[in-house]
Coordinates of C-alpha atoms in Angstrom, one line a residue:
M1 CA 0.0 0.0 -0.2
G2 CA 1.3 3.4 -1.2
F3 CA 1.3 6.6 1.5
L4 CA -0.6 8.5 0.1
T5 CA -3.1 5.1 0.2
K6 CA -2.3 5.1 4.1
T7 CA -2.6 8.1 4.9
T8 CA -6.0 8.4 2.9
T9 CA -6.8 5.4 4.9
M10 CA -6.3 6.8 7.7
M11 CA -7.7 10.2 7.1
I12 CA -11.3 8.2 7.7
H13 CA -10.2 5.9 9.9
L14 CA -9.6 9.8 12.3
F15 CA -12.6 10.9 11.4
L16 CA -14.2 7.7 13.0
I17 CA -12.3 7.5 15.8
V18 CA -13.5 11.1 18.0
V19 CA -16.5 9.8 17.5
S20 CA -16.5 6.4 17.8
S21 CA -14.0 7.0 21.0
F22 CA -17.1 8.3 22.7
A23 CA -19.5 4.8 22.1
A24 CA -16.5 3.0 24.1
G25 CA -18.7 3.7 27.9
T26 CA -21.6 5.2 28.4
G27 CA -23.1 6.7 25.2
A28 CA -25.8 6.5 23.4
F29 CA -27.2 9.1 20.5
T30 CA -30.8 9.1 19.1
T31 CA -32.8 11.2 17.2
S32 CA -34.8 10.6 14.8
P33 CA -33.7 9.8 11.3
N34 CA -32.6 11.8 8.3
P35 CA -33.9 10.2 5.4
S36 CA -32.1 12.4 2.5
N37 CA -28.8 10.5 4.2
R38 CA -30.0 7.3 3.5
V39 CA -28.0 5.8 1.1
Q40 CA -26.0 8.9 0.0
L41 CA -22.3 10.0 1.6
V42 CA -23.0 13.4 0.8
I43 CA -21.1 15.8 3.4
K44 CA -24.4 18.1 4.6
M45 CA -22.9 19.7 7.4
S46 CA -24.9 20.4 10.3
S47 CA -25.9 22.9 12.3
A48 CA -26.2 23.4 16.1
V49 CA -30.0 22.7 16.4
S50 CA -32.0 23.1 20.1
H51 CA -33.3 20.9 22.2
S52 CA -37.1 21.7 20.4
D53 CA -35.8 20.6 17.5
N54 CA -35.1 17.1 18.3
L55 CA -38.3 16.8 20.4
S56 CA -40.1 13.3 20.0
S57 CA -43.0 12.3 21.8
N58 CA -42.9 8.1 22.7
S59 CA -46.6 7.8 22.1
G60 CA -46.2 4.1 20.4
M61 CA -43.3 4.0 20.8
Q62 CA -41.3 2.0 17.2
R63 CA -39.9 -0.4 17.7
R64 CA -36.7 -1.0 15.1
P65 CA -34.8 -4.9 14.4
T66 CA -31.5 -5.2 14.8
P67 CA -29.7 -3.3 13.0
R68 CA -28.4 -6.4 10.5
R69 CA -25.6 -6.2 9.8
I70 CA -24.3 -6.6 13.4
R71 CA -24.8 -10.5 13.2
E72 CA -21.8 -10.5 9.8
T73 CA -19.3 -9.1 12.0
A74 CA -16.7 -11.4 12.9
N75 CA -17.3 -10.9 16.3
F76 CA -20.5 -11.4 16.1
K77 CA -19.7 -14.6 14.1
E78 CA -16.8 -15.5 17.1
A79 CA -19.0 -15.5 19.7
K80 CA -21.0 -17.5 18.5
E81 CA -18.9 -20.3 17.9
L82 CA -17.7 -19.1 21.7
S83 CA -21.3 -20.5 22.4
E84 CA -22.1 -23.3 20.3
K85 CA -19.1 -25.3 22.2
F86 CA -21.3 -25.4 24.9
K87 CA -23.5 -26.3 23.1
R88 CA -21.8 -29.4 22.1
I89 CA -19.7 -30.4 24.9
N90 CA -23.3 -30.7 26.9
N91 CA -24.1 -33.0 24.1
S92 CA -21.1 -35.4 23.8
G93 CA -22.7 -36.7 27.3
G94 CA -19.8 -36.0 29.6
E95 CA -19.0 -35.9 33.3
K96 CA -20.9 -32.8 34.7
K97 CA -19.1 -31.0 37.2
R98 CA -20.7 -28.7 40.7
V99 CA -19.6 -25.0 39.9
A100 CA -20.3 -22.4 43.2
I101 CA -20.4 -18.9 41.4
F102 CA -20.6 -15.8 43.7
G103 CA -21.5 -12.7 42.5
G104 CA -25.1 -12.2 40.8
G105 CA -24.0 -8.8 38.3
L106 CA -23.7 -9.7 35.0
S107 CA -20.7 -11.6 34.5
G108 CA -21.8 -13.8 37.5
L109 CA -24.9 -14.2 35.5
S110 CA -23.2 -15.1 32.2
C111 CA -20.3 -17.6 33.3
A112 CA -23.8 -19.7 34.9
K113 CA -25.6 -19.3 32.6
Y114 CA -23.5 -21.0 29.5
L115 CA -21.8 -23.8 32.6
S116 CA -25.9 -24.7 32.4
D117 CA -25.7 -24.6 28.5
A118 CA -22.5 -27.8 28.8
G119 CA -24.7 -29.6 30.9
H120 CA -22.6 -28.7 34.6
I121 CA -24.7 -27.4 38.0
P122 CA -23.7 -24.1 38.8
T123 CA -24.9 -22.5 41.4
L124 CA -24.7 -18.7 42.2
Y125 CA -24.7 -17.2 45.0
E126 CA -25.6 -13.1 45.3
A127 CA -25.5 -10.9 48.2
R128 CA -28.0 -8.8 48.1
S129 CA -31.3 -9.3 47.5
I130 CA -32.2 -8.5 43.9
L131 CA -29.3 -9.1 40.9
G132 CA -27.3 -6.7 38.4
G133 CA -24.7 -5.7 40.4
K134 CA -24.0 -2.5 38.1
V135 CA -27.0 -3.2 36.4
S136 CA -28.8 -3.8 39.3
A137 CA -32.8 -1.2 40.3
W138 CA -35.7 -1.5 42.6
K139 CA -38.6 -0.2 43.2
D140 CA -38.5 3.1 45.0
P141 CA -40.2 2.4 48.2
T142 CA -41.0 6.2 48.4
S143 CA -42.9 6.2 45.5
D144 CA -46.8 5.0 45.0
G145 CA -45.8 4.0 41.7
D146 CA -43.5 1.9 39.7
D147 CA -40.7 4.3 39.9
Y148 CA -37.4 2.6 39.5
I149 CA -34.0 3.7 41.2
E150 CA -30.9 2.4 38.4
T151 CA -28.0 2.3 39.7
G152 CA -26.7 3.4 35.7
L153 CA -27.2 4.9 32.9
H154 CA -26.4 2.0 30.3
I155 CA -26.6 1.8 26.5
F156 CA -26.2 -1.4 24.8
F157 CA -23.7 -0.9 21.3
G158 CA -23.7 -3.2 18.1
A159 CA -20.6 -3.2 18.2
Y160 CA -21.2 -6.4 22.2
P161 CA -21.2 -9.6 20.0
N162 CA -21.4 -11.3 23.2
I163 CA -24.5 -9.2 24.2
H164 CA -26.0 -9.7 21.3
N165 CA -25.6 -13.2 21.2
L166 CA -26.6 -13.9 24.1
F167 CA -30.3 -11.8 24.0
D168 CA -30.5 -14.5 20.1
E169 CA -30.3 -17.6 23.1
L170 CA -32.6 -15.9 25.2
Q171 CA -35.0 -15.0 22.7
I172 CA -35.0 -11.6 23.9
Q173 CA -33.9 -9.0 21.2
D174 CA -36.5 -7.5 20.8
R175 CA -36.4 -5.6 25.0
L176 CA -34.1 -3.2 23.0
Q177 CA -35.3 -0.1 21.8
W178 CA -32.7 0.7 18.7
A179 CA -32.4 4.2 18.2
P180 CA -31.6 6.3 14.5
H181 CA -27.8 6.1 13.7
R182 CA -27.2 9.9 15.1
M183 CA -24.9 11.2 17.8
T184 CA -26.4 14.4 20.3
F185 CA -23.2 17.4 21.6
A186 CA -24.6 20.1 24.3
M187 CA -22.9 23.8 22.6
Q188 CA -21.1 24.9 25.2
E189 CA -21.1 28.3 24.7
L190 CA -24.7 28.4 23.5
P191 CA -26.7 27.5 25.9
G192 CA -30.0 25.1 25.0
K193 CA -28.2 24.4 21.1
F194 CA -26.6 21.5 20.0
T195 CA -24.7 19.7 17.0
T196 CA -25.5 16.8 15.4
F197 CA -23.7 13.5 13.9
E198 CA -25.9 12.1 10.8
F199 CA -24.8 8.8 10.1
P200 CA -26.3 7.7 6.8
D201 CA -27.9 4.9 6.0
G202 CA -26.7 1.8 4.2
V203 CA -22.6 3.3 4.5
P204 CA -20.6 0.6 5.5
A205 CA -17.5 1.3 7.9
P206 CA -15.6 3.1 7.8
F207 CA -17.4 5.5 5.1
N208 CA -20.8 6.1 7.4
M209 CA -19.0 7.4 10.0
A210 CA -16.6 9.7 8.5
A211 CA -20.0 11.4 6.5
A212 CA -21.1 12.2 10.9
I213 CA -17.8 14.0 11.4
L214 CA -16.7 15.1 7.9
G215 CA -20.3 16.8 8.3
N216 CA -19.8 18.3 11.3
S217 CA -18.0 21.5 11.2
E218 CA -19.1 23.0 14.3
M219 CA -16.4 20.6 17.4
L220 CA -13.2 20.6 15.4
T221 CA -12.5 22.2 12.4
L222 CA -11.3 20.8 9.0
E223 CA -7.0 21.4 9.9
E224 CA -7.3 20.4 13.9
K225 CA -9.1 17.2 12.2
I226 CA -5.7 16.9 10.2
R227 CA -3.1 17.4 12.8
M228 CA -4.8 14.5 14.7
V229 CA -3.8 12.5 12.2
P230 CA 0.4 12.0 12.7
A231 CA -0.6 10.8 16.0
L232 CA -2.8 8.4 14.5
L233 CA -1.7 6.8 11.9
P234 CA 0.9 4.8 14.0
M235 CA -2.2 3.0 15.3
L236 CA -3.3 2.1 11.3
L237 CA 0.5 0.6 10.3
E238 CA 1.5 -1.1 14.2
G239 CA -1.7 -2.0 15.0
Q240 CA -2.5 -3.9 18.0
S241 CA 1.4 -3.8 19.2
F242 CA 1.1 0.0 19.2
I243 CA -2.5 0.1 21.2
D244 CA -0.7 -1.8 23.9
A245 CA 2.3 0.1 24.1
Q246 CA -0.3 3.9 24.5
D247 CA -1.5 2.0 28.1
E248 CA 1.6 3.9 30.0
L249 CA 0.7 7.4 28.5
S250 CA -2.9 9.5 29.6
V251 CA -5.0 10.4 26.8
L252 CA -3.3 14.3 27.6
Q253 CA 0.1 12.9 27.5
F254 CA -0.5 10.9 23.7
M255 CA -2.0 14.2 22.8
R256 CA 1.7 16.6 23.5
K257 CA 3.5 14.0 22.8
Y258 CA 2.4 13.9 19.5
G259 CA 1.3 17.8 19.5
M260 CA -2.1 17.8 18.9
P261 CA -3.7 20.7 19.4
E262 CA -5.6 22.2 22.5
R263 CA -8.7 22.7 21.5
I264 CA -8.6 19.0 20.9
N265 CA -8.9 18.3 24.0
E266 CA -11.5 21.3 25.0
E267 CA -14.0 19.9 22.7
I268 CA -13.8 16.4 22.2
F269 CA -11.2 14.3 25.2
I270 CA -13.2 15.9 28.1
A271 CA -16.2 14.8 27.7
M272 CA -14.8 11.1 26.2
G273 CA -12.3 10.4 29.1
K274 CA -15.7 11.6 30.7
A275 CA -18.2 8.8 29.0
L276 CA -15.3 6.0 28.5
D277 CA -14.4 6.0 32.5
F278 CA -16.6 9.1 33.8
I279 CA -12.4 10.2 34.6
D280 CA -10.8 13.9 32.3
P281 CA -8.0 12.5 30.2
D282 CA -4.9 13.5 32.5
K283 CA -6.1 10.3 33.7
L284 CA -7.2 8.6 31.3
S285 CA -5.3 5.5 29.6
M286 CA -4.9 6.5 26.1
T287 CA -5.1 3.1 25.7
V288 CA -8.6 2.6 26.2
I289 CA -9.0 4.9 23.3
L290 CA -7.3 3.4 21.5
T291 CA -8.8 0.2 22.2
A292 CA -13.0 1.3 21.8
M293 CA -12.0 2.7 18.5
N294 CA -10.5 -0.5 17.2
R295 CA -13.5 -2.1 17.8
F296 CA -15.6 -0.2 16.7
I297 CA -13.9 1.1 13.5
N298 CA -15.1 -2.3 10.5
E299 CA -18.9 -2.6 12.2
S300 CA -21.2 -0.6 9.9
D301 CA -23.1 -0.6 12.9
G302 CA -20.6 -1.0 16.1
S303 CA -21.5 2.8 17.3
Q304 CA -25.4 2.4 17.0
T305 CA -27.2 2.2 20.2
A306 CA -30.2 0.5 22.2
F307 CA -31.5 1.2 25.1
L308 CA -32.9 -1.5 27.0
D309 CA -37.2 -1.2 27.5
G310 CA -37.6 -1.8 31.5
N311 CA -35.5 -2.2 34.7
P312 CA -32.7 -4.7 34.2
P313 CA -33.2 -6.5 36.8
D314 CA -36.9 -7.9 35.1
R315 CA -35.3 -7.0 31.4
L316 CA -32.5 -8.7 31.4
C317 CA -31.7 -10.8 34.9
K318 CA -34.8 -12.7 34.4
P319 CA -34.6 -15.0 31.6
I320 CA -30.9 -15.6 32.3
K321 CA -31.9 -17.0 35.4
D322 CA -34.8 -18.8 34.4
S323 CA -32.2 -20.4 31.7
I324 CA -29.5 -21.6 34.5
E325 CA -33.0 -23.4 36.5
N326 CA -34.7 -24.6 33.6
K327 CA -31.1 -26.7 33.0
G328 CA -30.9 -27.7 36.9
G329 CA -28.5 -24.5 37.8
E330 CA -30.0 -22.5 41.2
V331 CA -29.8 -19.0 41.2
V332 CA -29.4 -17.8 45.3
C333 CA -29.8 -13.6 46.6
S334 CA -29.1 -12.7 50.2
S335 CA -25.7 -14.6 50.0
P336 CA -23.2 -13.3 50.1
V337 CA -20.0 -14.9 50.3
V338 CA -17.8 -13.8 53.4
E339 CA -15.0 -16.5 53.3
I340 CA -12.8 -18.6 50.8
Q341 CA -12.0 -21.8 53.0
L342 CA -8.7 -24.2 51.8
N343 CA -7.4 -27.1 51.6
D344 CA -4.8 -27.5 53.3
N345 CA -2.3 -29.6 51.1
D346 CA -2.2 -28.0 48.6
S347 CA -4.3 -24.4 48.7
T348 CA -6.8 -25.2 46.3
V349 CA -10.6 -24.1 48.2
K350 CA -11.9 -26.6 50.0
S351 CA -15.3 -24.3 50.5
L352 CA -17.3 -21.7 50.8
R353 CA -18.1 -19.9 53.5
L354 CA -21.6 -17.9 53.1
A355 CA -22.5 -14.8 55.9
N356 CA -25.0 -17.3 57.1
G357 CA -21.8 -19.8 58.4
A358 CA -23.3 -22.4 56.0
E359 CA -20.3 -23.8 54.1
V360 CA -20.2 -23.4 49.6
V361 CA -18.6 -27.3 48.8
A362 CA -18.1 -27.7 44.6
D363 CA -15.7 -29.3 42.3
Y364 CA -15.0 -25.1 40.5
Y365 CA -15.3 -22.5 41.9
V366 CA -15.9 -18.8 40.0
S367 CA -15.3 -15.0 41.5
A368 CA -17.8 -13.0 39.7
V369 CA -17.9 -10.4 42.1
P370 CA -15.8 -6.7 41.8
V371 CA -11.7 -6.6 42.2
D372 CA -12.3 -4.4 45.6
V373 CA -15.0 -6.6 47.4
F374 CA -12.6 -10.0 46.6
K375 CA -9.0 -8.0 47.3
R376 CA -11.3 -8.2 50.7
I377 CA -11.3 -12.0 50.9
I378 CA -8.1 -13.1 49.4
P379 CA -6.8 -16.4 52.1
R380 CA -3.2 -15.7 54.0
Q381 CA -1.9 -18.8 51.5
W382 CA -2.4 -16.5 48.2
S383 CA -1.6 -13.4 49.5
T384 CA 1.6 -13.5 48.2
V385 CA 1.1 -15.3 45.1
P386 CA 1.9 -12.0 42.5
Y387 CA -1.8 -13.4 40.3
F388 CA -3.3 -12.1 43.6
R389 CA -1.6 -10.0 45.0
Q390 CA -1.5 -7.7 41.2
L391 CA -4.4 -7.1 41.9
D392 CA -3.3 -4.0 44.9
E393 CA -2.8 -2.0 41.1
L394 CA -6.5 -2.1 40.4
E395 CA -9.6 -0.7 42.0
G396 CA -12.9 0.7 40.4
I397 CA -13.5 4.6 40.3
P398 CA -16.5 6.7 41.5
V399 CA -19.7 6.9 39.9
I400 CA -23.0 8.7 41.1
N401 CA -26.1 8.3 39.1
I402 CA -29.3 10.8 39.3
Q403 CA -32.6 10.5 38.2
L404 CA -35.0 13.7 38.3
W405 CA -38.2 13.7 37.4
F406 CA -40.0 16.5 36.6
D407 CA -44.2 18.4 36.4
R408 CA -43.7 18.3 32.6
K409 CA -42.5 17.6 30.3
L410 CA -39.0 18.8 28.9
S411 CA -38.1 19.3 25.2
S412 CA -35.1 16.5 25.2
A413 CA -34.0 14.5 21.9
D414 CA -34.5 10.8 21.9
G415 CA -32.1 8.9 23.1
L416 CA -28.6 9.8 24.8
C417 CA -26.9 12.9 25.2
F418 CA -22.9 14.0 25.7
S419 CA -23.8 17.0 28.2
R420 CA -20.7 18.7 27.9
S421 CA -20.5 20.4 31.3
P422 CA -18.6 20.6 33.3
L423 CA -20.2 17.9 36.8
L424 CA -22.5 16.0 34.0
S425 CA -21.2 13.2 31.3
V426 CA -24.2 12.0 29.9
Y427 CA -27.6 12.4 30.4
A428 CA -30.4 10.9 28.7
D429 CA -35.2 12.0 28.8
M430 CA -36.4 8.4 29.5
S431 CA -39.7 9.1 29.4
N432 CA -39.0 9.4 25.6
C433 CA -36.4 6.1 24.7
C434 CA -37.4 3.2 27.3
E435 CA -40.7 2.0 27.4
E436 CA -41.5 1.2 30.5
Y437 CA -40.8 4.4 31.4
A438 CA -42.3 6.2 28.9
S439 CA -44.7 9.7 29.0
D440 CA -45.7 12.3 27.1
D441 CA -46.6 14.4 29.6
R442 CA -43.6 14.1 32.1
S443 CA -40.0 13.8 32.3
M444 CA -37.4 11.9 33.8
L445 CA -34.5 12.8 33.4
E446 CA -31.4 10.1 34.2
L447 CA -27.6 11.5 34.7
V448 CA -24.1 10.5 34.8
F449 CA -22.5 12.9 37.2
A450 CA -19.3 12.3 36.7
P451 CA -15.9 12.9 37.6
C452 CA -17.4 12.8 41.3
S453 CA -14.2 12.5 43.2
P454 CA -10.0 13.9 43.6
E455 CA -9.1 11.4 42.3
S456 CA -11.0 11.2 39.5
G457 CA -10.7 14.9 38.0
S458 CA -12.9 16.5 40.3
S459 CA -12.3 19.2 41.8
V460 CA -15.7 18.7 44.9
N461 CA -15.7 15.3 46.6
W462 CA -19.5 15.6 45.7
I463 CA -19.4 11.8 46.3
A464 CA -19.3 12.4 50.1
K465 CA -21.6 15.8 49.8
A466 CA -25.4 15.1 50.4
D467 CA -28.3 14.4 48.0
N468 CA -29.8 17.9 48.1
E469 CA -25.8 19.6 47.0
I470 CA -25.8 16.8 44.3
V471 CA -29.2 17.9 42.9
D472 CA -28.4 21.4 43.0
A473 CA -25.6 21.3 41.3
T474 CA -26.7 19.4 38.4
M475 CA -29.9 21.5 38.1
K476 CA -28.2 24.2 38.1
E477 CA -25.8 22.6 35.2
L478 CA -29.9 22.5 33.3
E479 CA -30.0 25.1 33.7
R480 CA -27.9 25.4 30.4
L481 CA -28.8 22.6 28.3
F482 CA -32.9 23.3 28.9
P483 CA -32.8 27.7 29.7
N484 CA -36.1 27.7 28.5
Q485 CA -37.9 25.1 31.1
I486 CA -35.2 24.9 33.7
G487 CA -33.9 27.5 36.4
P488 CA -35.3 31.4 37.5
K489 CA -35.1 32.3 34.1
A490 CA -37.1 30.4 32.1
P491 CA -40.9 31.3 31.7
E492 CA -43.5 30.7 33.8
E493 CA -45.7 29.4 31.8
K494 CA -42.8 26.4 30.2
R495 CA -41.2 26.5 33.4
A496 CA -40.4 22.7 34.7
N497 CA -41.7 22.3 38.1
L498 CA -38.8 18.8 40.1
V499 CA -41.2 16.4 41.6
K500 CA -39.0 14.4 42.7
S501 CA -34.8 12.8 42.8
T502 CA -33.0 10.2 43.7
V503 CA -29.2 10.3 44.1
V504 CA -27.7 6.4 43.9
R505 CA -23.5 6.8 44.1
V506 CA -21.9 3.8 43.4
P507 CA -17.7 5.0 45.1
R508 CA -16.2 1.8 43.3
S509 CA -17.5 1.3 39.9
V510 CA -15.7 0.2 36.9
Y511 CA -11.9 -0.3 37.7
A512 CA -10.2 2.5 37.4
A513 CA -8.0 2.1 33.7
I514 CA -5.6 5.1 34.3
P515 CA -2.2 5.2 33.0
G516 CA 0.2 1.6 33.8
R517 CA -3.5 -0.8 34.5
N518 CA -4.0 -3.0 31.6
K519 CA -0.9 -5.2 32.6
Y520 CA -2.5 -6.2 35.7
R521 CA -5.4 -7.7 34.9
P522 CA -6.3 -10.7 35.4
S523 CA -6.6 -13.9 33.2
Q524 CA -9.4 -16.0 34.0
E525 CA -8.1 -18.8 34.8
S526 CA -5.3 -18.9 37.7
P527 CA -2.8 -21.2 39.8
I528 CA -5.4 -21.8 41.6
N529 CA -6.4 -26.1 39.9
N530 CA -10.0 -25.6 40.6
F531 CA -10.3 -21.4 41.2
V532 CA -11.9 -18.9 37.8
M533 CA -11.9 -15.5 38.3
A534 CA -14.8 -13.4 36.4
G535 CA -15.7 -9.5 35.8
D536 CA -14.9 -6.6 33.4
Y537 CA -11.4 -6.1 35.2
A538 CA -10.9 -9.5 33.9
S539 CA -9.0 -9.6 31.1
Q540 CA -10.6 -9.4 28.3
K541 CA -10.9 -6.8 25.0
Y542 CA -14.2 -5.2 25.7
L543 CA -12.6 -3.4 28.4
G544 CA -14.9 -2.0 32.1
S545 CA -18.3 -3.0 30.2
M546 CA -21.5 -4.8 30.0
E547 CA -20.8 -6.2 26.5
G548 CA -16.6 -6.7 28.7
A549 CA -18.9 -8.2 32.0
V550 CA -21.0 -10.9 30.0
L551 CA -17.6 -12.4 27.9
S552 CA -15.8 -12.5 30.5
G553 CA -18.1 -15.2 32.6
K554 CA -18.5 -16.3 29.3
L555 CA -14.2 -17.4 29.0
A556 CA -14.4 -18.0 32.6
A557 CA -17.2 -20.8 31.5
E558 CA -15.3 -21.7 29.2
V559 CA -11.7 -22.6 31.7
I560 CA -13.7 -24.7 33.8
C561 CA -15.3 -26.5 30.6
D562 CA -11.4 -27.0 29.0
K563 CA -10.3 -28.3 33.0
I564 CA -13.1 -30.5 33.2
S565 CA -13.0 -32.2 29.7
G566 CA -8.5 -32.3 30.2
N567 CA -8.5 -29.7 26.7
N568 CA -4.7 -28.6 27.7
E569 CA -5.1 -26.3 24.5
R570 CA -7.0 -23.7 26.4
K571 CA -4.9 -20.4 26.9
G572 CA -3.6 -20.5 29.8
I573 CA -2.5 -18.2 32.4
K574 CA -1.8 -14.8 31.9
D575 CA 1.5 -13.7 32.2
V576 CA 1.1 -11.8 35.7
H577 CA 3.6 -8.6 35.1
I578 CA 7.1 -8.1 36.1
S579 CA 7.4 -6.1 39.1
A580 CA 4.6 -8.6 40.7
T581 CA 6.9 -11.5 40.1
Q582 CA 10.2 -9.4 41.6
Q583 CA 9.1 -9.0 44.8
V584 CA 9.5 -10.9 48.4
F585 CA 5.8 -10.3 49.4
E586 CA 4.4 -11.2 53.3
E587 CA 1.1 -12.3 53.4
R588 CA -2.0 -10.4 54.4
E589 CA -4.9 -12.2 56.6
P590 CA -8.1 -11.4 54.4
V591 CA -9.0 -7.6 55.5
G592 CA -13.0 -10.0 55.0
I593 CA -16.4 -8.2 54.3
A594 CA -18.3 -5.8 57.1
G595 CA -21.9 -4.6 56.8
N596 CA -24.2 -5.1 54.9
T597 CA -25.4 -1.9 52.6
P598 CA -25.5 -2.6 48.4
I599 CA -21.8 -0.5 48.2
T600 CA -20.4 -3.2 51.3
F601 CA -21.0 -5.5 47.9
G602 CA -19.0 -3.4 45.1
G603 CA -23.2 -1.7 44.3
G604 CA -24.7 1.5 43.7
Q605 CA -26.5 3.2 47.3
Q606 CA -29.4 5.3 47.4
G607 CA -28.8 7.8 50.5
G608 CA -30.5 7.5 53.9
C609 CA -33.1 4.7 52.0
D610 CA -33.1 1.0 53.2
H611 CA -33.2 -0.3 49.9
P612 CA -32.0 -4.1 48.2

């Protein structure tokens, strides 16, 4: 390939990077489709629009089918093949084993589901009375109606192949409400105005994203886009080796190393860091950005997004639970594991001790709890093993989820928007984009408040503030986004009043993807013969996300199945970084699990309220 051809290709990839990187975390981007862009690669310059231009009534919400090209990707086919592997194992009639899994988030549920598909007998133990972990939700105990309080705002991407295979297997694909392929960002200097990226229908990647970004001149000039090329050209030429090598650099360090304009940080990377990992770009590993882009770049529908049509415990977790139990497995809630008990002769797992004193004995054991929870129960005998000691380098990042109910309908877009606010990452009017929360008369905004602590980039430790302080600060930010409807300057006849608010704190959410952390993420297989690791922080290619959690649980199930069948061609244990192998560690007693709140087990907690 000649240099000019490579440069031209890189330009297309570059235009894709800016937006697809946003999409790796929590973003979804929706409004009504633009038919004029359906089959043409015409560059249409977008202009700033007001929220009211994008207002979409949810009456008779349309359900768009899953984008066709999702099932045509290599990643989807790879995910499907792994699912088929479990069915083949079951059909082979091999020995059935009992597996104890602790942690009832998506990773633990995924692991149990695929073990049951393979004919084994999993029992899943969840500490709380509800399933879901970081996607858990519960009914508002102060409400007379059916309001649900959610741990976070969750979006499903086209480039989530294992999740879409899972939905297919459970026959619940119709529970995803797909958005048109559009991205919406607030204009910082123009209150109430937004700019959009339009993705032409029927155009393959990377041309559809190139058209979307070229068609928007309000966030970056063409010159600024071109000046990004030298920094990103090595990614195209060197591939994954270059991507992995950037883990030692923050996004800001990477920018400065390659001479990228500072305005790119102000216009693009600040919003990107908050969306990807709830932190600012001076603290976010560049590998996260490049990995995200690498996953979306070649998939035409990879950055298209969907909302679940209702609360996750009922609409997603329950079908997985039913699948497990219908095949002989068991899911047990309100059963926290507080100790891993070992055999004296070889330090393999002897049993798990539950908080009620009961002991759980199985053939294999899987941890699917958050890394911060698992570190508290690592047995003393394991504490000097480099595989486990490397977990000292990983910890969850704080985030706050806010829900606001108003007495009237806001003129908000029918999907998620990047607020580009100092305090808020992304938000969505759930009355527009989720069937269970639909309303033509009143809005319910769900917002991600990040960064929210000094360690993640905030000058204020918001995670420790009172609910009313957090809500007041959020409402102040919303005055900029909705100047004609929120705040004292809004006309009285249009003003929306806050009826109710909830604040859910997650002090330790997804692992903090700061520079240099990727090498410490453990493989699913561990040095302990009958113990396997799951969780989105364990090594897999989809980072800390719902897809990463599902894939990690699936890979953990594969490790167990391969061990049982005697398959020695499995991936094995990931090399532990040299910094964790060249030290002599002293044994440590486990700190243990204290308390019985959602935060104790790595979940989100609604302040001052007794809830699951």
